[in-house]
Structure formats: structure tokens, C-alpha cells
Short mmCIF file of C-alpha atoms and ligand atoms in Angstrom, two decimals:
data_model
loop_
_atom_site.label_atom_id
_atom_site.label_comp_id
_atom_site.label_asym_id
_atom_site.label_seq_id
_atom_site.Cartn_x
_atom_site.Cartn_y
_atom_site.Cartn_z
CA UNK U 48 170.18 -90.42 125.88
CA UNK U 49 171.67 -87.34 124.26
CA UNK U 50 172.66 -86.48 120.22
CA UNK U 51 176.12 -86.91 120.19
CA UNK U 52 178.52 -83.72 118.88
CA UNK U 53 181.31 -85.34 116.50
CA UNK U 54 184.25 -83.26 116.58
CA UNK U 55 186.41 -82.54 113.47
CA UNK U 56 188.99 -85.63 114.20
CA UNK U 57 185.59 -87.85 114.94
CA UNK U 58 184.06 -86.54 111.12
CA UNK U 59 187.26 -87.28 110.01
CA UNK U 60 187.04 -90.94 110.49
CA UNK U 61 183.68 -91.25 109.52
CA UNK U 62 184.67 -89.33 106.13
CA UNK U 63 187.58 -92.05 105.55
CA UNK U 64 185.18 -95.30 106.46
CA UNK U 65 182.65 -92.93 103.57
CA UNK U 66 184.90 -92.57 101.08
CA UNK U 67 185.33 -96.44 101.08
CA UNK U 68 181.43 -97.07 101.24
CA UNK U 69 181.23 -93.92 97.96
CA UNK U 70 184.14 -96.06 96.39
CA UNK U 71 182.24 -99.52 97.07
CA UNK U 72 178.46 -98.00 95.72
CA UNK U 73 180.13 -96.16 92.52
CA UNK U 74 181.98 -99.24 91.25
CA UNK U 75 178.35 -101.34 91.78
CA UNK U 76 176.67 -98.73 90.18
CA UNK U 77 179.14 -99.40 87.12
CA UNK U 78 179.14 -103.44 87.12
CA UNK U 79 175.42 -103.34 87.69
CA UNK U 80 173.48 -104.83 84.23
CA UNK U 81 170.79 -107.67 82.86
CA UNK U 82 171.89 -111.01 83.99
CA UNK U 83 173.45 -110.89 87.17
CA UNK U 84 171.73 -111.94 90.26
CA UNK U 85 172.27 -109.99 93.26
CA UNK U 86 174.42 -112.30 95.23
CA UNK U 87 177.05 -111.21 91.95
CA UNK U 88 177.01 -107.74 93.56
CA UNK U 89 177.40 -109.05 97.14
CA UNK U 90 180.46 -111.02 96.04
CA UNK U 91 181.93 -108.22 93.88
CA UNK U 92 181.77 -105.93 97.07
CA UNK U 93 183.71 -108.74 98.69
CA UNK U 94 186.38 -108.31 96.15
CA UNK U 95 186.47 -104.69 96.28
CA UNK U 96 186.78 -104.05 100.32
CA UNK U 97 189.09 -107.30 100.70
CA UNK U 98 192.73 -105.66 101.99
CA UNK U 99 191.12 -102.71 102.84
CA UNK U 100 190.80 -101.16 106.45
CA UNK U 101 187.87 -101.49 108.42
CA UNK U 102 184.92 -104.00 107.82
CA UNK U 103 181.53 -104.34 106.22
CA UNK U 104 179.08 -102.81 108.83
CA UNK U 105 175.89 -104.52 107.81
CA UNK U 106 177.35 -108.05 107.99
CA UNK U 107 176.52 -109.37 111.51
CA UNK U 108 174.42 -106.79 112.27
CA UNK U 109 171.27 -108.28 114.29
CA UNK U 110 172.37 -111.59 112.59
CA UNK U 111 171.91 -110.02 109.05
CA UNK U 112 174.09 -112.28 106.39
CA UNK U 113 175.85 -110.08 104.02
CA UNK U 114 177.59 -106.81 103.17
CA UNK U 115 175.01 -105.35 101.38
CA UNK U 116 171.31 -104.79 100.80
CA UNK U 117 170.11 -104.56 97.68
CA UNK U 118 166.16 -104.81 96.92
CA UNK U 119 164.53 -104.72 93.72
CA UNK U 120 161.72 -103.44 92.20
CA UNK U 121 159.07 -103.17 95.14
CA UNK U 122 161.79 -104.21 97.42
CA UNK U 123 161.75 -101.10 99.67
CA UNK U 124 165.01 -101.75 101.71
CA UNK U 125 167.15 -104.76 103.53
CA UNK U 126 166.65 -106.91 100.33
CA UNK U 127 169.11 -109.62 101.31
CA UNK U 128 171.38 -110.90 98.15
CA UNK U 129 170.30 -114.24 96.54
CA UNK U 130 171.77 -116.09 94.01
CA UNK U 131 168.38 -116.63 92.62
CA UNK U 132 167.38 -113.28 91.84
CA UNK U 133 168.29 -112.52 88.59
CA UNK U 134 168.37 -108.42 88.07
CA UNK U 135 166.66 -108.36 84.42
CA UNK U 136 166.47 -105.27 81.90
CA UNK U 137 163.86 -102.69 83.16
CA UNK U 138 164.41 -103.54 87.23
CA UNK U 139 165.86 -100.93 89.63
CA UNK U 140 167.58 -102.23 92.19
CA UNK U 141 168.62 -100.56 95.71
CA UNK U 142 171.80 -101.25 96.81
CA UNK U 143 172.51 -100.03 100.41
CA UNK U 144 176.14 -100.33 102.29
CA UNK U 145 177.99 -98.98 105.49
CA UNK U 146 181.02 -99.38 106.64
CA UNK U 147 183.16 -99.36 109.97
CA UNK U 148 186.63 -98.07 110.28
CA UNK U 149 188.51 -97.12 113.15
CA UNK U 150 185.36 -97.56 115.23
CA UNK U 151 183.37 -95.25 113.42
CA UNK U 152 180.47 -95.55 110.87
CA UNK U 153 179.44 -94.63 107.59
CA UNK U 154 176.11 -95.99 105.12
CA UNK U 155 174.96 -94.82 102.13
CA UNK U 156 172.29 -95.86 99.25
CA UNK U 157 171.81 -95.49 95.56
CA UNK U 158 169.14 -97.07 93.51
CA UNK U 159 170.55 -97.98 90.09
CA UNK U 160 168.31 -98.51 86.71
CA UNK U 161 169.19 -102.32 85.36
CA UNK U 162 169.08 -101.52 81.22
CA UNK U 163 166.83 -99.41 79.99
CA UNK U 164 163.67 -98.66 82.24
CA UNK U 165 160.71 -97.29 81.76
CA UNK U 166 160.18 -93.41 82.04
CA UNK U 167 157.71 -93.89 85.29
CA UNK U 168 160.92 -95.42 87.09
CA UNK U 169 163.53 -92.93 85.92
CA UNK U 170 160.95 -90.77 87.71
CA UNK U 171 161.12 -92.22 90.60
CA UNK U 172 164.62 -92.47 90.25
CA UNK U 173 164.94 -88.73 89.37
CA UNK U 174 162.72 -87.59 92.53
CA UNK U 175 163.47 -89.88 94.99
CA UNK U 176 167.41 -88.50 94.47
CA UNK U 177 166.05 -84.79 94.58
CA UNK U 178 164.10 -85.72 97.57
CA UNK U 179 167.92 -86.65 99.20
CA UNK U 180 169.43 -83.21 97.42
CA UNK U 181 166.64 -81.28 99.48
CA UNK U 182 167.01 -83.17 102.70
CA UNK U 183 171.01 -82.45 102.92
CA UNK U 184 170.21 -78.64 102.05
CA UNK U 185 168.39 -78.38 105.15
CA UNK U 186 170.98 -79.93 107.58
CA UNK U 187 172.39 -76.66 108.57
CA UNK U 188 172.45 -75.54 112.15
CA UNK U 189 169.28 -74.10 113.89
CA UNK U 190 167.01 -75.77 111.45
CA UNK U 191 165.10 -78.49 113.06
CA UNK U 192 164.59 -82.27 112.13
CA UNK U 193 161.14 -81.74 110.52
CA UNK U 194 162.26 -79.30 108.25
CA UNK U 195 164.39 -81.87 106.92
CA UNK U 196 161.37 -84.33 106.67
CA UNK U 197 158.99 -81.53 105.48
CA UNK U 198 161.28 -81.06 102.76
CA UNK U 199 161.36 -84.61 101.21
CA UNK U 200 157.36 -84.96 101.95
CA UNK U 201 156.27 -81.69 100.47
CA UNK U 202 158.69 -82.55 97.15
CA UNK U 203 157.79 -86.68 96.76
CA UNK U 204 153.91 -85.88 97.19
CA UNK U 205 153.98 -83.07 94.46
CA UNK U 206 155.41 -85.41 92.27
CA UNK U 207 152.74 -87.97 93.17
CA UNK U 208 154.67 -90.47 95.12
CA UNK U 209 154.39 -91.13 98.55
CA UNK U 210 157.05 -91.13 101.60
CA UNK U 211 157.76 -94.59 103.55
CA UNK U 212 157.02 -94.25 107.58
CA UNK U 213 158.10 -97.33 109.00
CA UNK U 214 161.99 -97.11 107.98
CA UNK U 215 163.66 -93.51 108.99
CA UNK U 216 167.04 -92.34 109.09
CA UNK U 217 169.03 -91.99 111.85
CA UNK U 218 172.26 -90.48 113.85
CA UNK U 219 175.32 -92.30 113.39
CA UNK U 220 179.10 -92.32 114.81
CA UNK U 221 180.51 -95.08 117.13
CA UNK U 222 176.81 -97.15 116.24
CA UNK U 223 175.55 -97.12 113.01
CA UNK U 224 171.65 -96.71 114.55
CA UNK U 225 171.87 -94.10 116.87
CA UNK U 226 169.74 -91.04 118.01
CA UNK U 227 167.84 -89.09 116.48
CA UNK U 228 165.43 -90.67 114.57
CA UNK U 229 164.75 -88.92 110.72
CA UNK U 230 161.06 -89.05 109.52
CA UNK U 231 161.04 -88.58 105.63
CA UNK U 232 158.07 -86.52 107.11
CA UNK U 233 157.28 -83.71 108.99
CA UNK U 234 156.15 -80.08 109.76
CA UNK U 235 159.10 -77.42 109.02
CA UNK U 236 159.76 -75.55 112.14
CA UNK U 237 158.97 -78.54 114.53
CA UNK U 238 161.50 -81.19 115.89
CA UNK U 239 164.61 -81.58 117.42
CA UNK U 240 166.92 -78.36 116.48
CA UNK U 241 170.23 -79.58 114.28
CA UNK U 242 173.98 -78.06 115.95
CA UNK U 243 177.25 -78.16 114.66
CA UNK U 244 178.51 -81.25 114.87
CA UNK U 245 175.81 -83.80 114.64
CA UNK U 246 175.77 -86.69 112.32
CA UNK U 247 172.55 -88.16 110.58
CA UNK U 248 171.98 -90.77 107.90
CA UNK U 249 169.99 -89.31 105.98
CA UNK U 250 167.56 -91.57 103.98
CA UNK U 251 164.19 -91.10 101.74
CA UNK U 252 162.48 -93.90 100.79
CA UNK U 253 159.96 -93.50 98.41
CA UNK U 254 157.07 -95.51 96.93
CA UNK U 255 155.25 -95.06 93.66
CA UNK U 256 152.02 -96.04 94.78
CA UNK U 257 150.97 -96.08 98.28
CA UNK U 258 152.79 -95.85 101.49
CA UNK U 259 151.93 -98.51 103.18
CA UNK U 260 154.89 -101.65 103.67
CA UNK U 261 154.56 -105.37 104.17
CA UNK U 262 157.14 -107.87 105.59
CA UNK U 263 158.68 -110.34 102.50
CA UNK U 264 160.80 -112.15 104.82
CA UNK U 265 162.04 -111.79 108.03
CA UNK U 266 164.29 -108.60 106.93
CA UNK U 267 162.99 -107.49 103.12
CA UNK U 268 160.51 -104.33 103.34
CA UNK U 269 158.24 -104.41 100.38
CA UNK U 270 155.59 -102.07 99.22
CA UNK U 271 151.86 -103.52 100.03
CA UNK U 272 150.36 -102.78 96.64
CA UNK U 273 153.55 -104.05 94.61
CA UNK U 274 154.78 -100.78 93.54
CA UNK U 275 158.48 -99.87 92.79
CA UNK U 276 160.13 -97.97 95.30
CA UNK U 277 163.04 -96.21 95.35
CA UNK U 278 166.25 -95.25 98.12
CA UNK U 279 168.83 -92.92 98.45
CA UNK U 280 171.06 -92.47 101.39
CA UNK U 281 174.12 -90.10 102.57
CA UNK U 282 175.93 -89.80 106.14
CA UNK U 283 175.89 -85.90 106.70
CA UNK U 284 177.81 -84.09 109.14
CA UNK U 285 176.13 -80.36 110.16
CA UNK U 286 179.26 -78.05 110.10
CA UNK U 287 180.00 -74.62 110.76
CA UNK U 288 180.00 -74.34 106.52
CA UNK U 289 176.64 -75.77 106.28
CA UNK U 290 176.30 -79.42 105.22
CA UNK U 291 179.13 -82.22 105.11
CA UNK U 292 178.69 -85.35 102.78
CA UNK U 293 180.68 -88.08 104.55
CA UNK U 294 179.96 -90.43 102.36
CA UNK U 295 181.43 -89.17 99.19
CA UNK U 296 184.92 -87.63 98.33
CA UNK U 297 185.52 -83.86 98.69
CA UNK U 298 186.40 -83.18 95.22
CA UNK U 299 182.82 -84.88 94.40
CA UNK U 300 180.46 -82.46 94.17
CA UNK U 301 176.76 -81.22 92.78
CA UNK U 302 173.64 -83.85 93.23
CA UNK U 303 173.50 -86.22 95.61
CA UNK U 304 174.04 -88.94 93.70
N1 MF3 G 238 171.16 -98.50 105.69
C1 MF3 G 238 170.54 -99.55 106.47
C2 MF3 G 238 169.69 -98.92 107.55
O1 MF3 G 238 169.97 -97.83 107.94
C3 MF3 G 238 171.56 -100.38 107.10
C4 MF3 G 238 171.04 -101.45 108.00
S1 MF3 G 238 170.91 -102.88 107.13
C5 MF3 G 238 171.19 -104.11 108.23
O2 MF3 G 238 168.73 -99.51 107.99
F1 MF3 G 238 171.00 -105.16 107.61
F2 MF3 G 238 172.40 -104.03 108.65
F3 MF3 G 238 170.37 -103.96 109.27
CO1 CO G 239 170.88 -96.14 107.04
#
């Protein structure tokens, strides 16, 4: 199967179903504080998309329940809301979202401090979000896919954290998984070559401690050793103009997140 080439009408639907997503994960990021559990958030989204166009892409999805994902702490990704976990001061929580409008799709990911935490987590915070800056500068045409990866590897391990393997990101359009594959890994220069056109959720995850991930439940990715983790995520279009954050107005502009 080939890497499909959006064309400008195709990046324009997949901007509008983004802007709604960007909308969605800046008002969470707002409401977010001590004392709310994270099924709170998953019902707030309800309120917030309800009367809109297009539908919650997660929901359904391989039989997953909800609209979001949110995972705390050492919750790596897929955390699926609960009314019994409470988000207390000094937690980070992930909270990950996509949307489909018009047949096209858009996701996106912010990790949001709960409170006050403690200067190890704003790190990770702080890094993991450069880590996502770096990645989009290197979606440009003729690059290749592991200069994308190389980038977010070489960055997190200077800082001492460590990059996730088992969860990657991935083209999307009419599918929200589709090909390629993104390893938040890799050797600049080697990899499939990026063109005008392609589309590619692009998605570090990164761990304090070690790499290595263990299966809570059926869907929530922990880290094995317990540390916090961290995820950001954008949909990025590679244009003639360089890179194109779909998930995020076009008046919004500077870091990632
Ligand atoms: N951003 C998530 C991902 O790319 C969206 C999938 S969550 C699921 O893996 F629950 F829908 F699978
Ligand atoms: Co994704």
C-alpha cells in the first residue's frame, strides 16, 4: 500500500476537523485542576463538540469507549476516563483527541500539569513538547522519516529521558491509522523520503525513566518501572512552504503547544 498525497481541498478538511480537536484540547487544558476525575474531562468534551460537525474519532474505534484518552502520571497513552480517578495536585495528565469531519481525520495530544508539579515533571513537560517542536521542523520535503525520529531521540536522550518504541505515529487522512509508521527513533538520512502533500501524526512519547512499557489494562500503556511519562501530538501536512499544523488555527503560532 502506498503514502497517500492530500491535495490542498483534502488538507483543507483535515485543517477544519483540527481546528475543532485544537478548540476541544485548549478548553481541557483550561478546566483541567485538583479534584476532578478524568471521566469530568470526558464529559466536558461531550459538552463542547455536542452541535458541532463531525464526530469524536476515538469513540468506537476497535471498541474503545470514549472520546478521549487521557493517562496520568505513568500512564503512557490510551488511558481510558474513569470516574474513579481523581487528577490530584502534582499529576500530569495526557489528554489525547481526534476528530472526523467530512470523512477526514485529525488527533492531537497535550500533557497538562494538574496544580503545581514538581520541577522534574515540568521537565518532562518542557522536553517532551520541544521533542514535538523538533519533529514538525523536520517534516519538510526530501527529508526522510528518520530524520524526524533522529531528531526527537537525539534531543529526549540528552536531556536524560528516554523515547517509547512500542506506540509510533502515523499517516492520517480518510483513516486515522494509516501508512507510514513514525518511530520517535531513528538514524537521520535513513527512511522513507517525506513529499508534498503527505500527512503524519506526529507523536513523541517520552518516559522519565526507562523505555520499556507494560499493559495496565486491555488499552492503558504504562511505563514498566512506574515513571511519569509524557505526550504531545500534532497532525502535520508537508507543504510546498515547509510544515502545516492541522491541528491548530492559522493565526496560532510559535511552540507546539
Ligand atoms: N492518538 C491515538 C493514537 O494515535 C488515538 C487512538 S486512541 C484509540 O493511537 F483509542 F482510538 F485507539
Ligand atoms: Co495519534
Amino acid at each position: 500500500m502506498a503514502i497517500h498525497l492530500r491535495s490542498p481541498e483534502e488538507l483543507g478538511k483535515m485543517h477544519r476537523a483540527g481546528i475543532i480537536v485544537w478548540e476541544v484540547l485548549t478548553a481541557l487544558r483550561q478546566f483541567v485542576r485538583p479534584g476532578l476525575t478524568t471521566m469530568d474531562l470526558e464529559t466536558f468534551t461531550g459538552e463542547l463538540i455536542a452541535g458541532k460537525p463531525g464526530h469524536a474519532a476515538f469513540k468506537g474505534y476497535r471498541g474503545y469507549p470514549c472520546a478521549l484518552c487521557t493517562s496520568v502520571n505513568s500512564e503512557i497513552v490510551h488511558g481510558i476516563p474513569s470516574p474513579k480517578r481523581k487528577l490530584r495536585e502534582g499529576d500530569i495528565v495526557s489528554i489525547d483527541f481526534g476528530m472526523e469531519m467530512d470523512g477526514y481525520y485529525a488527533d492531537s495530544a497535550v500533557t497538562v500539569p494538574v496544580g503545581e508539579i514538581r520541577p522534574e515533571l515540568n521537565k518532562l513537560l518542557h522536553v517532551t513538547r520541544e521533542a514535538l517542536d523538533r519533529a514538525i521542523d523536520k517534516m519538510r520535503a526530501g527529508n526522510r522519516l528518520g530524520d524526524v525520529g533522529h531528531a526527537v531521540q537525539s534531543w529526549v536522550e540528552e536531556n536524560g529521558f528516554t523515547v517509547v518504541r512500542e506506540f509510533v505515529g502515523h499517516g492520517i487522512g480518510t483513516r486515522m491509522h494509516d501508512e507510514p509508521n513514525l518511530p520517535n527513533y531513528g538514524e537521520p538520512g535513513r527512511g522513507t523520503r517525506l513529499q508534498e502533500g503527505m500527512v503524519i501524526a506526529v507523536e513523541p512519547m517520552v518516559n522519565a525513566g526507562r523505555p520499556d512499557v507494560r499493559m495496565r489494562d486491555e488499552w492503558t500503556a504504562e511505563t514498566a518501572d512506574g515513571s511519569p511519562s509524557a505526550h504531545f501530538e500534532h497532525t502535520v501536512a508537508v507543504t510546498a512552504n515547509g510544515p502545516w499544523i492541522l491541528t491548530r488555527p492559522r493565526e496560532v503560532t510559535g511552540p507546539a503547544w
